[in-house]
Coordinates of N, CA and C and ligand atoms in Angstrom, one line a residue:
M1407 N 51.0 9.4 133.1 CA 51.3 10.5 134.2 C 52.8 11.2 134.1
S1408 N 53.0 12.2 134.1 CA 54.5 12.7 134.0 C 54.4 14.0 134.8
K1409 N 55.7 14.1 135.6 CA 55.9 15.3 136.3 C 56.9 16.1 135.8
Q1410 N 56.7 17.2 135.9 CA 58.0 18.4 134.9 C 58.0 19.6 136.0
S1411 N 59.2 20.2 135.7 CA 59.2 21.5 136.8 C 58.3 22.4 135.9
L1412 N 57.9 23.2 136.6 CA 57.0 24.5 136.0 C 57.8 25.2 135.0
D1413 N 58.9 25.6 135.0 CA 59.8 26.2 134.0 C 59.8 25.4 132.8
R1414 N 59.9 24.2 132.9 CA 60.0 23.0 131.7 C 58.5 23.1 130.8
I1415 N 57.5 23.0 131.7 CA 56.1 22.7 131.4 C 56.0 24.1 130.5
L1416 N 56.1 25.2 131.0 CA 55.7 26.4 130.3 C 56.7 26.7 129.0
Q1417 N 57.7 26.0 128.9 CA 58.6 26.3 127.8 C 57.9 25.2 126.5
S1418 N 57.5 24.1 127.0 CA 57.0 23.3 126.4 C 55.7 23.7 125.7
Q1419 N 54.9 24.4 126.3 CA 53.7 25.0 126.0 C 54.0 26.3 124.9
G1420 N 55.3 26.7 124.7 CA 55.3 27.9 123.9 C 55.4 29.2 124.6
F1421 N 55.7 29.3 125.8 CA 55.5 30.4 126.4 C 56.8 31.2 126.3
G1422 N 57.8 30.8 125.5 CA 59.2 31.4 125.6 C 60.6 30.5 125.9
T1423 N 61.6 30.9 126.0 CA 62.8 30.3 126.4 C 62.4 29.9 127.9
R1424 N 63.5 29.0 128.1 CA 63.5 28.7 129.5 C 63.7 30.0 130.6
K1425 N 64.5 30.4 130.3 CA 65.0 31.8 131.1 C 64.0 32.8 131.3
W1426 N 63.1 32.9 129.8 CA 61.9 33.8 130.0 C 61.0 33.0 131.2
C1427 N 60.6 31.7 130.9 CA 59.6 31.3 131.5 C 60.0 31.5 132.9
R1428 N 61.4 31.4 133.4 CA 61.8 31.3 134.6 C 61.6 32.5 135.2
E1429 N 61.5 33.8 134.4 CA 61.2 35.0 134.8 C 59.8 35.6 135.1
L1430 N 59.1 34.9 134.1 CA 57.7 34.8 134.4 C 57.1 34.3 135.6
I1431 N 57.6 33.1 136.1 CA 57.4 32.4 137.4 C 57.7 33.4 138.5
S1432 N 59.2 33.5 138.5 CA 59.7 34.5 139.7 C 58.8 35.8 139.9
D1433 N 58.5 36.4 138.6 CA 57.6 37.8 138.9 C 56.3 37.6 139.4
G1434 N 55.9 36.1 139.6 CA 54.5 36.2 140.1 C 53.4 36.0 139.2
E1435 N 53.9 36.0 138.0 CA 52.7 35.7 136.7 C 52.0 34.6 136.3
V1436 N 52.6 33.4 137.2 CA 52.0 32.2 137.0 C 51.4 31.4 138.0
A1437 N 50.0 31.2 137.9 CA 49.4 30.6 138.9 C 49.0 29.1 138.5
V1438 N 48.5 28.2 139.6 CA 48.1 27.0 139.2 C 46.9 26.5 140.2
N1439 N 45.8 26.1 140.0 CA 44.9 26.2 140.9 C 44.6 27.4 141.5
G1440 N 44.4 28.8 141.1 CA 44.5 29.9 141.6 C 45.5 30.3 142.6
E1441 N 46.7 29.3 142.6 CA 47.7 29.7 143.7 C 48.7 30.2 143.1
T1442 N 49.2 31.3 143.1 CA 50.6 31.8 142.5 C 51.9 30.6 142.9
I1443 N 52.6 30.7 141.9 CA 53.9 29.7 142.0 C 54.9 30.6 141.7
T1444 N 56.0 30.9 142.6 CA 57.0 31.6 142.3 C 58.4 30.8 142.2
D1445 N 58.2 29.6 142.5 CA 59.3 28.6 142.4 C 59.5 27.9 140.9
Y1446 N 60.2 28.2 140.2 CA 60.2 27.6 138.9 C 60.6 26.0 138.7
R1447 N 61.2 25.6 140.3 CA 61.4 24.2 140.2 C 60.3 23.2 140.5
A1448 N 59.3 23.9 140.9 CA 57.9 23.4 141.5 C 57.7 22.3 140.5
S1449 N 57.7 20.9 140.9 CA 57.4 20.0 139.8 C 56.0 19.8 140.2
L1450 N 55.3 19.6 138.8 CA 54.0 19.5 138.7 C 53.5 18.1 137.7
E1451 N 52.4 17.7 137.9 CA 51.8 16.6 137.2 C 51.3 17.1 135.9
T1452 N 51.5 16.8 134.7 CA 51.2 17.6 133.5 C 49.9 17.2 133.0
D1453 N 49.4 15.8 133.4 CA 48.2 15.3 132.9 C 47.0 16.1 133.7
G1454 N 46.1 16.9 132.8 CA 44.9 17.6 133.6 C 45.3 18.8 133.9
L1455 N 46.4 19.2 133.7 CA 47.3 20.5 134.5 C 46.4 21.8 133.6
S1456 N 46.0 22.6 134.4 CA 46.0 24.0 134.0 C 46.4 25.2 134.7
F1457 N 46.8 26.0 133.9 CA 47.8 27.4 134.9 C 47.3 28.5 134.3
T1458 N 47.5 29.4 134.8 CA 47.1 31.0 134.4 C 48.2 31.7 134.2
I1459 N 48.7 32.5 133.2 CA 49.5 33.3 132.9 C 48.7 34.7 132.5
F1460 N 49.3 35.7 133.1 CA 48.7 37.1 132.8 C 47.1 36.8 133.0
D1461 N 46.6 36.3 134.0 CA 45.4 36.0 134.0 C 44.6 35.2 132.8
E1462 N 45.3 34.7 132.0 CA 44.5 33.7 131.0 C 45.1 32.4 131.1
T1463 N 43.9 31.6 131.3 CA 44.1 30.2 131.5 C 44.2 29.2 130.3
W1464 N 45.3 28.2 130.6 CA 45.5 27.5 129.4 C 45.7 26.0 130.1
E1465 N 45.1 25.1 129.2 CA 45.3 23.6 129.7 C 46.9 23.3 129.3
Y1466 N 47.7 22.3 130.0 CA 48.8 21.6 129.3 C 48.1 20.8 128.2
R1467 N 48.8 20.8 127.1 CA 48.7 19.7 125.9 C 50.1 19.3 125.4
Q1468 N 50.1 18.0 125.2 CA 51.3 17.7 124.7 C 51.7 17.9 123.5
H1469 N 50.5 18.2 122.6 CA 50.4 18.5 121.2 C 49.1 19.0 121.0
V1470 N 49.2 20.1 120.1 CA 47.9 20.8 119.7 C 47.4 20.5 118.5
Y1471 N 46.1 20.3 118.2 CA 45.4 20.0 117.1 C 44.3 21.0 116.9
I1472 N 44.5 21.8 115.9 CA 43.9 23.0 115.5 C 43.0 23.1 114.4
A1473 N 41.7 23.5 114.3 CA 40.9 23.8 113.0 C 41.1 25.2 113.0
L1474 N 41.1 26.0 111.9 CA 41.1 27.2 111.6 C 40.2 27.5 110.4
N1475 N 39.3 28.6 110.7 CA 38.5 29.0 109.3 C 39.4 30.3 108.5
K1476 N 39.9 29.8 107.8 CA 40.9 30.6 107.1 C 40.3 31.7 106.3
P1477 N 40.5 33.0 106.7 CA 40.2 34.2 105.8 C 40.8 34.2 104.8
P1478 N 40.4 35.0 103.5 CA 41.7 35.3 102.3 C 42.6 36.2 102.8
G1479 N 43.6 35.9 102.0 CA 44.7 37.0 102.2 C 45.7 36.5 103.1
Y1480 N 45.9 35.4 103.6 CA 46.8 34.8 104.3 C 47.5 33.3 104.1
E1481 N 48.9 33.5 103.9 CA 49.5 32.4 103.4 C 49.8 31.4 104.5
C1482 N 50.1 30.2 103.8 CA 50.4 28.9 104.3 C 51.8 28.9 104.8
S1483 N 52.4 29.3 104.0 CA 53.8 29.0 103.6 C 54.7 29.3 105.2
R1484 N 55.8 28.7 105.5 CA 56.6 28.9 106.5 C 57.0 30.4 106.7
K1485 N 57.7 30.7 105.5 CA 58.2 32.2 105.5 C 57.3 33.2 104.6
P1486 N 56.1 33.4 105.1 CA 55.2 34.1 104.2 C 56.0 35.3 103.4
S1487 N 55.6 35.8 102.2 CA 56.3 36.8 101.6 C 55.4 37.8 101.1
H1488 N 54.2 37.4 100.7 CA 53.3 38.8 100.1 C 52.1 39.0 101.2
H1489 N 51.9 38.1 101.7 CA 50.6 38.3 102.8 C 50.9 37.7 104.1
P1490 N 50.1 38.4 105.3 CA 50.8 37.7 106.4 C 50.3 36.1 106.5
G1491 N 51.2 35.5 107.5 CA 51.0 34.1 107.6 C 49.7 33.6 108.3
V1492 N 49.3 32.5 108.2 CA 48.1 32.0 109.1 C 48.5 31.9 110.6
L1493 N 49.6 31.7 110.9 CA 50.2 31.8 112.4 C 49.9 32.7 113.0
T1494 N 49.7 34.2 112.3 CA 49.5 35.3 113.0 C 48.0 35.5 113.5
L1495 N 47.2 34.5 113.0 CA 45.9 34.3 113.5 C 45.7 33.5 114.6
L1496 N 46.9 32.9 115.1 CA 46.6 32.1 116.5 C 47.3 32.9 117.3
P1497 N 47.4 32.3 118.9 CA 48.2 33.1 120.0 C 49.6 32.8 119.7
E1498 N 50.3 33.6 120.0 CA 51.9 33.6 119.8 C 52.5 32.4 120.2
Q1499 N 52.4 31.9 121.4 CA 52.8 30.4 121.8 C 52.8 29.5 120.7
F1500 N 51.8 29.6 119.9 CA 51.8 28.3 118.8 C 52.9 28.3 118.1
T1501 N 53.2 29.6 117.6 CA 54.3 29.7 117.0 C 55.7 29.3 117.4
W1502 N 56.0 29.5 118.6 CA 57.0 28.9 119.6 C 57.0 27.5 119.4
R1503 N 55.5 26.8 119.5 CA 55.5 25.6 119.5 C 55.7 24.7 118.0
E1504 N 55.9 25.7 117.1 CA 56.2 24.8 115.7 C 54.9 24.6 115.2
V1505 N 53.7 25.3 115.6 CA 52.5 24.6 114.9 C 52.8 24.9 113.3
Q1506 N 52.2 24.1 112.6 CA 52.3 24.3 111.3 C 51.0 23.8 110.6
P1507 N 50.6 24.4 109.3 CA 49.5 23.8 108.6 C 49.6 22.7 108.0
V1508 N 48.6 21.6 108.1 CA 48.6 20.4 107.7 C 48.4 20.6 106.0
G1509 N 49.3 20.4 105.0 CA 49.0 20.8 103.8 C 48.9 22.4 103.6
R1510 N 48.5 22.8 102.6 CA 48.5 24.3 102.2 C 47.3 24.6 101.4
L1511 N 46.5 25.7 102.1 CA 45.7 26.3 101.1 C 46.4 27.5 100.6
D1512 N 46.0 27.9 99.0 CA 46.4 29.4 98.7 C 46.1 30.5 99.4
H1513 N 46.7 31.5 99.0 CA 46.4 32.8 100.1 C 45.0 33.2 100.1
D1514 N 44.5 32.9 98.5 CA 43.0 33.6 98.4 C 41.8 32.3 98.8
T1515 N 42.3 31.0 99.3 CA 41.6 30.0 99.2 C 41.1 30.2 100.8
T1516 N 39.6 29.9 101.2 CA 39.4 30.2 102.7 C 38.8 28.7 103.1
G1517 N 38.4 28.7 104.0 CA 37.8 27.7 105.0 C 38.7 26.9 105.8
L1518 N 38.4 25.2 105.8 CA 39.0 24.6 106.9 C 40.3 24.3 107.0
L1519 N 41.3 24.8 107.8 CA 42.9 24.5 107.6 C 43.3 23.9 109.0
L1520 N 43.6 22.6 108.9 CA 44.1 21.8 109.9 C 45.6 22.4 110.4
M1521 N 45.8 22.7 111.6 CA 47.2 22.9 112.1 C 47.6 22.1 113.2
S1522 N 49.0 21.6 113.4 CA 49.1 21.0 114.4 C 50.7 21.2 114.7
D1523 N 51.2 20.8 115.9 CA 52.7 20.6 116.2 C 53.2 19.1 116.1
D1524 N 52.5 18.1 115.9 CA 52.6 17.0 116.2 C 53.1 16.6 114.6
G1525 N 54.2 16.3 114.3 CA 54.9 15.9 113.1 C 54.5 14.6 112.4
A1526 N 54.2 13.7 113.3 CA 53.7 12.4 113.0 C 52.4 12.5 112.4
F1527 N 51.5 13.3 113.2 CA 50.0 13.7 112.7 C 50.0 14.4 111.3
I1528 N 51.0 15.4 111.3 CA 51.0 16.2 109.8 C 51.3 15.2 108.8
H1529 N 52.5 14.4 109.0 CA 52.8 13.7 108.2 C 51.7 12.3 107.7
A1530 N 51.2 12.0 108.8 CA 50.3 10.9 108.3 C 48.9 11.7 107.6
Q1531 N 48.8 12.9 108.0 CA 47.7 13.3 107.4 C 47.7 14.0 105.8
S1532 N 48.9 14.2 105.6 CA 49.3 14.7 104.6 C 50.0 13.6 103.3
S1533 N 49.8 12.2 104.1 CA 50.4 11.5 103.1 C 49.5 11.0 101.9
P1534 N 50.0 11.1 100.6 CA 49.1 10.5 99.4 C 48.5 9.2 99.7
K1535 N 49.0 8.5 100.5 CA 48.4 7.1 100.5 C 47.3 7.0 101.4
R1536 N 47.3 8.2 102.1 CA 46.0 7.9 103.0 C 44.9 8.4 102.5
H1537 N 44.6 9.0 101.1 CA 43.5 9.3 100.6 C 42.2 9.9 101.5
V1538 N 42.6 10.8 102.3 CA 41.8 11.7 103.0 C 40.9 12.6 102.0
P1539 N 39.3 12.4 101.8 CA 39.0 13.4 100.8 C 38.6 14.8 101.5
K1540 N 39.0 15.8 100.4 CA 38.8 17.3 100.7 C 37.6 17.6 99.9
L1541 N 36.8 18.3 100.5 CA 35.6 18.9 100.0 C 35.9 20.5 99.6
Y1542 N 35.7 21.0 98.7 CA 35.8 22.3 98.2 C 34.5 22.9 97.5
V1543 N 34.2 24.0 97.7 CA 33.3 24.8 97.0 C 34.0 25.8 96.2
A1544 N 33.8 25.7 94.7 CA 34.4 26.5 93.9 C 33.4 27.3 93.2
T1545 N 33.8 28.4 93.0 CA 32.9 29.7 92.5 C 33.7 29.9 91.0
T1546 N 32.6 29.8 89.9 CA 33.4 29.7 88.6 C 33.2 31.1 87.9
D1547 N 33.9 31.3 86.8 CA 33.6 32.3 86.1 C 32.7 32.2 84.9
A1548 N 32.8 31.1 84.4 CA 31.8 30.7 83.4 C 30.9 29.8 83.7
P1549 N 29.5 29.7 83.4 CA 28.7 28.7 84.2 C 28.9 27.3 84.3
V1550 N 28.6 26.6 85.4 CA 28.9 25.1 85.5 C 27.7 24.2 84.5
T1551 N 28.6 23.6 83.9 CA 27.8 22.8 82.6 C 27.8 21.5 82.9
D1552 N 27.0 20.5 82.5 CA 27.0 19.2 82.7 C 28.4 18.6 82.1
E1553 N 28.9 19.2 80.9 CA 30.0 18.9 80.5 C 31.3 18.9 81.5
L1554 N 31.4 20.3 81.9 CA 32.4 20.5 83.0 C 32.4 19.6 84.1
I1555 N 31.1 19.1 84.6 CA 31.3 18.1 85.8 C 31.9 16.9 85.2
E1556 N 31.2 16.3 84.0 CA 31.9 15.0 83.3 C 33.4 15.2 83.1
K1557 N 34.0 16.1 82.8 CA 35.3 16.2 82.6 C 36.2 16.3 83.9
L1558 N 35.5 16.9 84.9 CA 36.1 16.6 86.2 C 36.0 15.5 86.8
L1559 N 34.9 14.7 86.5 CA 35.1 13.2 87.1 C 35.7 12.2 86.2
S1560 N 35.7 12.3 85.0 CA 36.5 11.4 84.4 C 38.1 11.8 84.3
G1561 N 38.4 13.1 84.6 CA 39.8 13.0 84.6 C 40.2 14.1 83.8
V1562 N 41.2 15.1 84.2 CA 42.0 16.1 83.2 C 43.3 15.9 83.5
K1563 N 43.9 16.2 82.5 CA 45.5 16.1 82.2 C 46.1 17.7 82.5
L1564 N 46.8 17.5 83.7 CA 47.4 18.7 84.2 C 48.8 18.7 83.9
H1565 N 49.5 20.0 83.3 CA 50.7 20.1 83.1 C 51.9 19.4 84.4
D1566 N 52.7 18.8 84.1 CA 53.5 18.2 84.8 C 53.0 17.1 85.8
E1567 N 51.7 16.5 85.3 CA 51.2 15.1 86.2 C 51.3 14.4 85.2
P1568 N 51.7 13.1 85.6 CA 51.8 12.1 84.6 C 50.8 11.4 84.1
A1569 N 49.7 11.3 84.9 CA 48.3 10.9 84.7 C 47.1 11.8 84.8
P1570 N 46.2 11.8 84.1 CA 45.0 12.3 84.3 C 44.6 12.6 85.9
L1571 N 44.1 13.6 86.5 CA 43.4 13.7 87.8 C 41.9 13.8 87.8
A1572 N 41.2 12.9 88.6 CA 39.9 13.1 88.6 C 39.3 13.5 89.9
A1573 N 38.2 14.0 89.8 CA 37.3 14.2 91.0 C 37.0 13.0 91.6
Q1574 N 36.8 13.0 93.0 CA 36.3 11.6 93.6 C 34.7 12.1 93.5
S1575 N 34.1 12.9 93.6 CA 32.9 13.1 93.2 C 32.6 14.9 93.1
C1576 N 31.7 15.3 92.1 CA 31.6 16.6 91.7 C 30.1 16.8 91.5
R1577 N 29.7 18.0 91.8 CA 28.1 18.4 91.7 C 27.8 19.9 91.6
R1578 N 27.0 20.3 90.7 CA 26.8 21.6 90.6 C 26.0 22.1 91.6
L1579 N 26.2 23.3 92.2 CA 25.4 23.8 93.2 C 24.7 24.9 92.8
D1580 N 24.7 25.8 92.0 CA 24.0 26.8 91.3 C 24.8 27.0 89.9
E1581 N 24.4 28.1 89.2 CA 24.9 28.6 87.9 C 26.3 28.6 88.0
H1582 N 27.2 29.3 89.0 CA 28.5 29.4 89.1 C 29.1 28.8 90.1
R1583 N 28.6 27.8 90.9 CA 29.2 27.1 91.8 C 29.2 25.7 92.1
L1584 N 30.3 25.0 92.2 CA 30.4 23.4 92.2 C 31.0 22.9 93.3
E1585 N 30.6 21.8 93.8 CA 31.1 21.4 95.0 C 32.1 20.2 94.3
I1586 N 33.2 19.8 94.8 CA 34.1 19.2 94.4 C 35.0 18.3 95.5
V1587 N 35.3 17.1 95.5 CA 36.2 16.3 96.4 C 37.2 15.5 95.7
L1588 N 38.3 16.1 96.3 CA 39.7 15.3 95.9 C 40.1 14.5 96.8
E1589 N 40.7 13.5 96.5 CA 41.6 12.9 97.5 C 43.0 13.2 97.5
Q1590 N 43.5 13.7 96.4 CA 44.9 14.3 96.5 C 45.0 15.5 97.0
G1591 N 46.1 16.4 96.8 CA 46.4 17.5 97.3 C 47.2 17.9 96.6
K1592 N 47.5 18.2 95.1 CA 48.4 18.8 94.3 C 48.2 20.1 94.5
Y1593 N 49.5 20.7 94.1 CA 49.7 22.3 94.0 C 48.4 22.8 93.2
H1594 N 47.7 24.0 93.8 CA 46.4 24.5 93.0 C 45.8 23.7 92.1
Q1595 N 45.6 22.6 92.9 CA 44.6 21.5 92.1 C 43.2 21.9 91.6
V1596 N 42.7 22.3 92.7 CA 41.2 22.7 92.0 C 41.2 23.6 90.8
K1597 N 42.1 24.7 91.2 CA 42.0 25.9 90.2 C 42.7 25.4 88.9
R1598 N 43.6 24.6 89.0 CA 44.2 23.9 88.0 C 43.0 23.0 86.9
M1599 N 42.6 22.2 87.7 CA 41.7 21.1 87.3 C 40.6 22.0 86.5
L1600 N 40.1 23.0 87.1 CA 39.0 23.7 86.4 C 39.3 24.5 85.4
A1601 N 40.6 25.0 85.2 CA 41.2 25.7 84.2 C 41.4 24.5 83.0
A1602 N 42.0 23.2 83.5 CA 42.0 22.3 82.0 C 40.7 22.0 81.6
A1603 N 39.8 22.0 82.4 CA 38.4 21.6 82.2 C 37.9 23.1 81.3
G1604 N 38.7 23.9 81.1 CA 37.8 25.1 80.3 C 37.0 26.1 81.0
N1605 N 37.1 26.3 82.5 CA 36.5 27.1 83.2 C 37.7 27.9 83.9
H1606 N 37.3 28.6 84.9 CA 38.3 29.6 85.8 C 37.4 29.5 87.2
C1607 N 38.5 29.1 88.0 CA 38.1 29.5 89.3 C 38.2 30.7 89.9
Q1608 N 37.1 31.4 90.3 CA 37.2 32.8 91.0 C 37.4 32.8 92.4
A1609 N 36.8 32.0 93.3 CA 37.0 31.8 94.7 C 37.0 30.4 95.0
L1610 N 37.6 30.0 96.0 CA 37.7 28.6 96.7 C 37.5 28.7 98.3
R1611 N 36.5 27.7 98.4 CA 36.5 27.6 99.9 C 36.6 26.1 100.2
R1612 N 37.4 25.5 101.3 CA 37.3 24.2 101.9 C 36.6 24.1 102.8
T1613 N 35.3 23.0 102.8 CA 34.5 23.0 103.8 C 34.5 21.8 104.7
M1614 N 35.3 20.7 104.2 CA 35.4 19.4 104.8 C 36.8 18.7 104.8
V1615 N 36.9 18.2 105.5 CA 38.2 17.1 105.4 C 37.9 15.9 106.1
G1616 N 38.1 14.6 105.4 CA 37.6 13.4 106.0 C 36.1 13.8 106.2
R1617 N 35.8 13.3 107.2 CA 34.1 13.7 107.9 C 34.1 14.9 108.8
L1618 N 35.0 15.6 108.7 CA 35.1 17.1 109.9 C 34.8 18.0 109.0
E1619 N 33.4 18.4 109.1 CA 32.6 19.7 108.1 C 33.1 21.2 109.1
L1620 N 33.4 21.9 108.4 CA 33.6 23.3 108.9 C 32.6 23.8 109.9
D1621 N 31.5 23.6 109.2 CA 30.2 24.0 109.7 C 29.9 23.6 111.3
S1622 N 30.4 22.5 111.3 CA 30.1 21.6 112.5 C 30.9 22.6 113.8
L1623 N 31.9 23.3 113.5 CA 33.0 23.9 114.5 C 32.4 25.4 114.8
S1624 N 31.4 25.6 114.1 CA 30.9 27.2 114.3 C 32.0 28.2 114.5
L1625 N 32.8 28.0 113.4 CA 33.8 29.4 113.7 C 33.4 30.3 112.7
D1626 N 33.6 31.6 113.0 CA 33.6 32.8 112.1 C 35.0 32.8 111.4
E1627 N 35.0 33.4 110.2 CA 36.3 33.5 109.4 C 37.5 34.3 110.6
G1628 N 38.5 33.7 110.4 CA 39.7 34.0 111.2 C 39.7 33.3 112.6
E1629 N 38.7 32.6 113.0 CA 38.5 31.9 114.1 C 39.2 30.6 114.1
W1630 N 39.5 30.0 115.3 CA 40.1 28.7 115.5 C 39.6 28.0 116.9
C1631 N 39.7 26.7 116.8 CA 39.5 25.9 117.7 C 40.5 24.7 118.0
Y1632 N 40.6 24.1 119.3 CA 41.1 23.0 119.1 C 40.1 21.7 118.7
L1633 N 41.1 20.7 118.6 CA 40.0 19.5 117.9 C 40.2 18.5 119.0
D1634 N 39.2 18.0 119.5 CA 39.5 16.8 120.4 C 39.4 15.6 119.7
E1635 N 39.5 14.3 120.6 CA 39.8 13.0 120.0 C 38.6 12.7 119.1
E1636 N 37.5 13.2 119.1 CA 36.3 12.8 118.4 C 36.3 13.3 117.3
K1637 N 36.7 14.7 117.3 CA 36.8 15.4 115.9 C 38.0 14.9 115.2
L1638 N 38.9 14.6 115.9 CA 40.2 14.1 115.2 C 40.0 12.8 114.1
S1639 N 39.2 11.7 115.1 CA 38.6 10.7 114.6 C 38.1 10.8 113.2
L1640 N 37.3 11.9 112.8 CA 36.6 12.3 111.7 C 37.3 12.4 110.7
L1641 N 38.8 12.5 111.0 CA 39.9 12.8 110.1 C 40.5 11.5 109.4
A1642 N 40.2 10.4 109.9 CA 40.7 9.1 109.5 C 40.1 8.8 107.8
P1643 N 40.5 8.4 107.1 CA 39.8 7.8 106.2 C 38.7 6.9 106.3
A1644 N 37.7 6.9 105.1 CA 36.8 6.0 105.5 C 37.2 4.5 105.5
G1645 N 36.4 3.8 106.3 CA 36.7 2.4 107.0 C 38.0 2.1 107.8
A1646 N 38.7 3.4 108.0 CA 40.0 3.3 108.8 C 39.5 2.9 110.4
Ligands
URA2933 N1 43.1 23.7 95.0 C1 43.5 24.7 94.6 O1 43.5 25.2 93.7 N2 43.8 25.9 95.8 C2 43.5 25.5 97.3 O2 43.9 26.2 98.1 C3 43.2 24.0 97.7 C4 43.1 23.4 96.4

């Protein structure tokens, strides 16, 4: 249980500077339980708090954990240069809260992207020691052959990687599509592994992280949702 003044609460939730939050409150734009509060010093219990700003209701969250169905043409980098950033797909207050992607997908890769403002979570989730499997569906230029699958499973040598990298599992879906599971998250890993195995990745979609499946979230491209405890537990490595 923790009580905080309303201006601090709004600031912590990404609604702007303290000064701006105070103005919103004194202008009568903020309501709690249907009652407009104009005193920014009002002290409120944050646990289970929901508040309305400009007629939109938000729940207080100490941290946010988000899944986005990433469309093509968006960059995951902090300072996007050639395409809009993925944060532009989320409400503006998440940028103020410093929500960041957990790892990166290339601008043309689509599918499941996790995002959060919890540094410890981002760090743990991106740690190579954690071995969280990630499942991708790759569309290839040349047909998917048994030989290609074998190469990806036994390991391919990538430029500037000391040891060959192997898929944890890999299977052909149809003539030009394969499903590949990786535990590492090296730069352009799927694309580089396919190239090293003699094919070319035309399109890439991430459909699962840990045991969290994108399909279970029912998100259209560009849509996002919060992840609750149950969904977050699916991100733990198997046996954890
Ligand atoms: N591997 C890639 O090549 N690109 C991605 O975006 C993710 C994995």
